[in-house]
mmCIF file of C-alpha atoms and ligand atoms in Angstrom:
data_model
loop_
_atom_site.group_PDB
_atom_site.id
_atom_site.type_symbol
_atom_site.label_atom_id
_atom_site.label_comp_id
_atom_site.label_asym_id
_atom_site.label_seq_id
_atom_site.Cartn_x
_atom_site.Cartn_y
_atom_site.Cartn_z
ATOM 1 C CA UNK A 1 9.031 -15.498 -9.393
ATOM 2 C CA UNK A 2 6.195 -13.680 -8.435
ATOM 3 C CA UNK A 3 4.544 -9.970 -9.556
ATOM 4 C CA UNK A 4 3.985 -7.495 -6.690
ATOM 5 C CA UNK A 5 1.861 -4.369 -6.784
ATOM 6 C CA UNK A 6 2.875 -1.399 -5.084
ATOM 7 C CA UNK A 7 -0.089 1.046 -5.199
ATOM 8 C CA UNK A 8 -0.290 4.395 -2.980
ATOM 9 C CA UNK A 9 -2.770 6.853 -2.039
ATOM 10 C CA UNK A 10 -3.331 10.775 -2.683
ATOM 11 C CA UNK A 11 -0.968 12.768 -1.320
ATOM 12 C CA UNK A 12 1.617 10.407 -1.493
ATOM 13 C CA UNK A 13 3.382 12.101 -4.782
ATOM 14 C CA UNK A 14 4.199 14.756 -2.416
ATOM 15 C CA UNK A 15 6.269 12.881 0.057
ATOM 16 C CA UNK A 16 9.462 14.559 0.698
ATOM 17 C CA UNK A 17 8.120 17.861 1.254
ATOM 18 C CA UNK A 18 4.953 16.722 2.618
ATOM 19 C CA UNK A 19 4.545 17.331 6.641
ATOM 20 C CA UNK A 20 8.585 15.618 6.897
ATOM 21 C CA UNK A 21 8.090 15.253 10.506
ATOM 22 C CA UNK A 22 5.398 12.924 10.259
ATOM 23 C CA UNK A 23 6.437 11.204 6.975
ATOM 24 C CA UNK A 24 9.959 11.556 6.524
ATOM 25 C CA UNK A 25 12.385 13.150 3.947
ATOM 26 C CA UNK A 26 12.457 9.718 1.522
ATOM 27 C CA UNK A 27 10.472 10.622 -1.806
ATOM 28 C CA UNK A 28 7.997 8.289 -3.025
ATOM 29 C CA UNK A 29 10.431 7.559 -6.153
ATOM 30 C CA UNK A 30 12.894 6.663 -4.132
ATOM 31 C CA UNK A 31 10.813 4.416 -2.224
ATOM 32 C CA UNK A 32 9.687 2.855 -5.682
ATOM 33 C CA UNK A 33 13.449 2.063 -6.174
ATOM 34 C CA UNK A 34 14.317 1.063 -3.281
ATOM 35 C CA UNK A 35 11.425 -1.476 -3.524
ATOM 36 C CA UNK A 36 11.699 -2.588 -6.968
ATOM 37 C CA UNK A 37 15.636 -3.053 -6.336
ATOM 38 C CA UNK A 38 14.959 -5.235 -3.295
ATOM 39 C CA UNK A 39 12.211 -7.243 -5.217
ATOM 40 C CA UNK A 40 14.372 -7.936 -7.974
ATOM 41 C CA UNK A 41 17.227 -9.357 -5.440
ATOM 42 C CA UNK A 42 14.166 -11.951 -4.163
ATOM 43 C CA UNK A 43 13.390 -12.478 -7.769
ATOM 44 C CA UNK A 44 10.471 -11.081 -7.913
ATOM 45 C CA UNK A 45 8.867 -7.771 -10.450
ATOM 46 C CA UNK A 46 7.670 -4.945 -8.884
ATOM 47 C CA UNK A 47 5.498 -2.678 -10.665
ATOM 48 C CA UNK A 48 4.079 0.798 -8.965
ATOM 49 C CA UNK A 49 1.460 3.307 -9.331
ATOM 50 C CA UNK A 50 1.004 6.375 -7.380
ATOM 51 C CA UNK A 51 -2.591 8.205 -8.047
ATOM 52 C CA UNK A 52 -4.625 10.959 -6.259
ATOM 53 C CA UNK A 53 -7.829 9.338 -7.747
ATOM 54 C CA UNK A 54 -9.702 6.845 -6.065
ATOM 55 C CA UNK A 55 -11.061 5.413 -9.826
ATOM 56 C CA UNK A 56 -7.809 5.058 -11.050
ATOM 57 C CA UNK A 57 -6.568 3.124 -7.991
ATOM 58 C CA UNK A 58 -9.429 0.704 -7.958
ATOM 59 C CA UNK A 59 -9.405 0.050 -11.607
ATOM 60 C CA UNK A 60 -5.819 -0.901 -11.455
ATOM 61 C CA UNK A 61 -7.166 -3.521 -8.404
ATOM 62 C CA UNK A 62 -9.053 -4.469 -11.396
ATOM 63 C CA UNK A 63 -6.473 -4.980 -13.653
ATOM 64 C CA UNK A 64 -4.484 -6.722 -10.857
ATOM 65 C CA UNK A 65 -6.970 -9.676 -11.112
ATOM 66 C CA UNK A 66 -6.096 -11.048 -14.822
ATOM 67 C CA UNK A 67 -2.573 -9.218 -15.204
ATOM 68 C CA UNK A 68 -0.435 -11.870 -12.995
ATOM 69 C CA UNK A 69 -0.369 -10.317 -9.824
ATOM 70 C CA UNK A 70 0.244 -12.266 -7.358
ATOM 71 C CA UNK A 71 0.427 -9.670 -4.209
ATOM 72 C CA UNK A 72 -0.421 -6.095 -3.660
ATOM 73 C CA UNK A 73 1.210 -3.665 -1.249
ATOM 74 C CA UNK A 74 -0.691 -0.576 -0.766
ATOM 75 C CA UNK A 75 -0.829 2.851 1.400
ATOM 76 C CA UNK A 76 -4.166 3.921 0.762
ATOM 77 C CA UNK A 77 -3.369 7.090 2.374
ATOM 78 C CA UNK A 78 -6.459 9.347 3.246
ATOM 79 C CA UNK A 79 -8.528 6.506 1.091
ATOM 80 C CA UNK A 80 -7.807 4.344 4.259
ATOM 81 C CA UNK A 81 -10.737 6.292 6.356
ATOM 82 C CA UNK A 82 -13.103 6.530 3.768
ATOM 83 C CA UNK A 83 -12.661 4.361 0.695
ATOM 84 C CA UNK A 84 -15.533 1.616 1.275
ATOM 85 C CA UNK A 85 -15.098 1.254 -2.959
ATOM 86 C CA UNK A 86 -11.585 0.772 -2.649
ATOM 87 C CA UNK A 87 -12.012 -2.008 0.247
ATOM 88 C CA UNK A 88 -14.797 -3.763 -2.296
ATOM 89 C CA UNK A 89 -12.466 -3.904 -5.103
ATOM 90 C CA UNK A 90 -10.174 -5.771 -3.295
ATOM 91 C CA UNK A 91 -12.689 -8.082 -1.789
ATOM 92 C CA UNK A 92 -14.260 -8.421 -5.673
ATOM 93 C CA UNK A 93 -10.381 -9.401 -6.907
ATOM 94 C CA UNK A 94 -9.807 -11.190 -3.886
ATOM 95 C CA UNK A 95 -6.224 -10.862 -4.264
ATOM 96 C CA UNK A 96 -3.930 -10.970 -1.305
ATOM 97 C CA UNK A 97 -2.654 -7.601 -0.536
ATOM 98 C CA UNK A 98 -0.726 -5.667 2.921
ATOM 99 C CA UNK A 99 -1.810 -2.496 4.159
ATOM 100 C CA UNK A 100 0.916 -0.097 4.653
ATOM 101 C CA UNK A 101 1.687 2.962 6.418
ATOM 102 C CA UNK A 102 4.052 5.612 6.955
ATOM 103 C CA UNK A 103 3.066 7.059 10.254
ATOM 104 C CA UNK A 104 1.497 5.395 12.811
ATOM 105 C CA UNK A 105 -1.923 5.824 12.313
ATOM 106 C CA UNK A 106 -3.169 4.723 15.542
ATOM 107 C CA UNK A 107 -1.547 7.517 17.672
ATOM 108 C CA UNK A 108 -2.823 10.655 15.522
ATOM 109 C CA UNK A 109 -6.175 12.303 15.068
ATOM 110 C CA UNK A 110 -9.116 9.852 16.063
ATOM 111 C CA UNK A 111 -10.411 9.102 12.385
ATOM 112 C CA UNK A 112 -6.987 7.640 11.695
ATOM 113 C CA UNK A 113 -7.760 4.788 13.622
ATOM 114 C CA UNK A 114 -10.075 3.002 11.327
ATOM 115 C CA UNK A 115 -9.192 1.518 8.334
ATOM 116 C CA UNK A 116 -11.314 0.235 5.865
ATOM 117 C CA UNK A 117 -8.693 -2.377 4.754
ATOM 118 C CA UNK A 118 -6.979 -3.703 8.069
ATOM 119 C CA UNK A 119 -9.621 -6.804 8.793
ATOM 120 C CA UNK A 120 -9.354 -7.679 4.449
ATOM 121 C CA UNK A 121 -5.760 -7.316 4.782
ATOM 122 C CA UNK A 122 -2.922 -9.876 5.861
ATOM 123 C CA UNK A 123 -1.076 -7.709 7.732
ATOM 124 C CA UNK A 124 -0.695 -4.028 8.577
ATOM 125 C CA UNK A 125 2.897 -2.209 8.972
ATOM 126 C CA UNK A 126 2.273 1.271 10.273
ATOM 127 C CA UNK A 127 4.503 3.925 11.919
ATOM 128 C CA UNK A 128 8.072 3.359 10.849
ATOM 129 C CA UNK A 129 8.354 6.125 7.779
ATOM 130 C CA UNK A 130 10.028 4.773 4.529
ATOM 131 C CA UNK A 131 10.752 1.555 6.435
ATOM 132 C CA UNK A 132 7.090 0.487 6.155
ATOM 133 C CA UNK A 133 7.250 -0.213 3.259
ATOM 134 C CA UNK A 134 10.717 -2.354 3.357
ATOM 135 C CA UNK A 135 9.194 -4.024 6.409
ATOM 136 C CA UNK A 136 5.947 -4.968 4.206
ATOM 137 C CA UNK A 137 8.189 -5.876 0.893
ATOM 138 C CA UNK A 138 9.688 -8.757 3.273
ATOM 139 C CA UNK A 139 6.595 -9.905 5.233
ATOM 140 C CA UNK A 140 5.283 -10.275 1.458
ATOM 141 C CA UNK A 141 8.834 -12.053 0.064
ATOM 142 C CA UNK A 142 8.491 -14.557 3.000
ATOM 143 C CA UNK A 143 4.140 -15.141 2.734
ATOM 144 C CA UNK A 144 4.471 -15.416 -1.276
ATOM 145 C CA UNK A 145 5.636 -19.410 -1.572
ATOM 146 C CA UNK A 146 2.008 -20.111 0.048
ATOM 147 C CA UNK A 147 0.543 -17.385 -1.901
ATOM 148 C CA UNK A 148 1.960 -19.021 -5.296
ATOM 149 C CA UNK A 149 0.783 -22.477 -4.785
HETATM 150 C C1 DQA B 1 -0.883 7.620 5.749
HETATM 151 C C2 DQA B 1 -1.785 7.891 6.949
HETATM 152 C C3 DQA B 1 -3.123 8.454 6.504
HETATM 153 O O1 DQA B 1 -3.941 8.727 7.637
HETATM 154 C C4 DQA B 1 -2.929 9.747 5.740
HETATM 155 O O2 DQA B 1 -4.152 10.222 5.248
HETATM 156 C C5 DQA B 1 -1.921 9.635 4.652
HETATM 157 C C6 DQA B 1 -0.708 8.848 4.879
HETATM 158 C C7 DQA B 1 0.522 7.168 6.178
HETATM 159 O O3 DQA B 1 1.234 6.633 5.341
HETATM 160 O O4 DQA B 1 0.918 7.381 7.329
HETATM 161 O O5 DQA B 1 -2.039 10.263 3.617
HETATM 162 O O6 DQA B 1 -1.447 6.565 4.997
#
């Protein structure tokens, strides 16, 4: 059994209502449930935080490093393009984590394309709307045995 860490970005509390044609309908609690539900059918715990503050997301990275986490999944939203403190958290925690996105950030605005986290991270799912995130949840379920040792 292992502990995953969903964390998202700013912004992402709004999903539902937020721009629907580029992120979908799906709310973020619904994602959350989704995800936790499908976790717990692996065996695993999923535990989730949502903030619009990047101090609060990086001191839960923190906390990630002596609170049995074991894997983080994260959509770092607009944090992606700019966060170079979020990036070093992860690097200082050095916990595995996968990068996460609803659209696909490669075929919008120009400053979309780089991510501070893609090169850190051990994979990148990006452009498939709520599905993302289910796509990440098993990429993580399969990588975690190796993880675990
Ligand atoms: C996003 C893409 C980011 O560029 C944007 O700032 C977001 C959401 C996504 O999930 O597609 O807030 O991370």
């Amino acid at each position: 059994m292992a502990n995953i860490l969903l964390l998202n970005g700013p912004n992402l509390n709004l999903l539902g209502s937020r721009e629907p044609g580029l992120y979908g309908s799906a709310n973020l609690e619904d994602i959350v449930a989704t995800l936790t539900s499908s976790a717990g059918q692996a065996g695993h715990t999923l535990s989730a935080l949502q903030s619009n503050a990047e101090h609060q997301l990086i001191e839960r990275v923190h906390c990630a490093a002596t609170d049995g986490t074991d894997l983080v999944i994260i959509n770092p939203a607009a944090f992606t393009h700019t966060s170079i403190a979020l990036r070093d958290a992860f690097l200082a925690v050095a916990i595995p984590f996968i990068e996460v996105h609803l659209s696909n950030i490669y075929n919008r605005e120009a400053f979309r394309k780089d991510s501070y986290f893609s090169d850190i991270a051990i994979g990148v799912v990006s452009g498939f709307g709520a599905l993302s995130y289910q796509l990440a949840l098993a990429a993580a379920i399969e990588k975690l045995p190796a993880i675990e040792q």
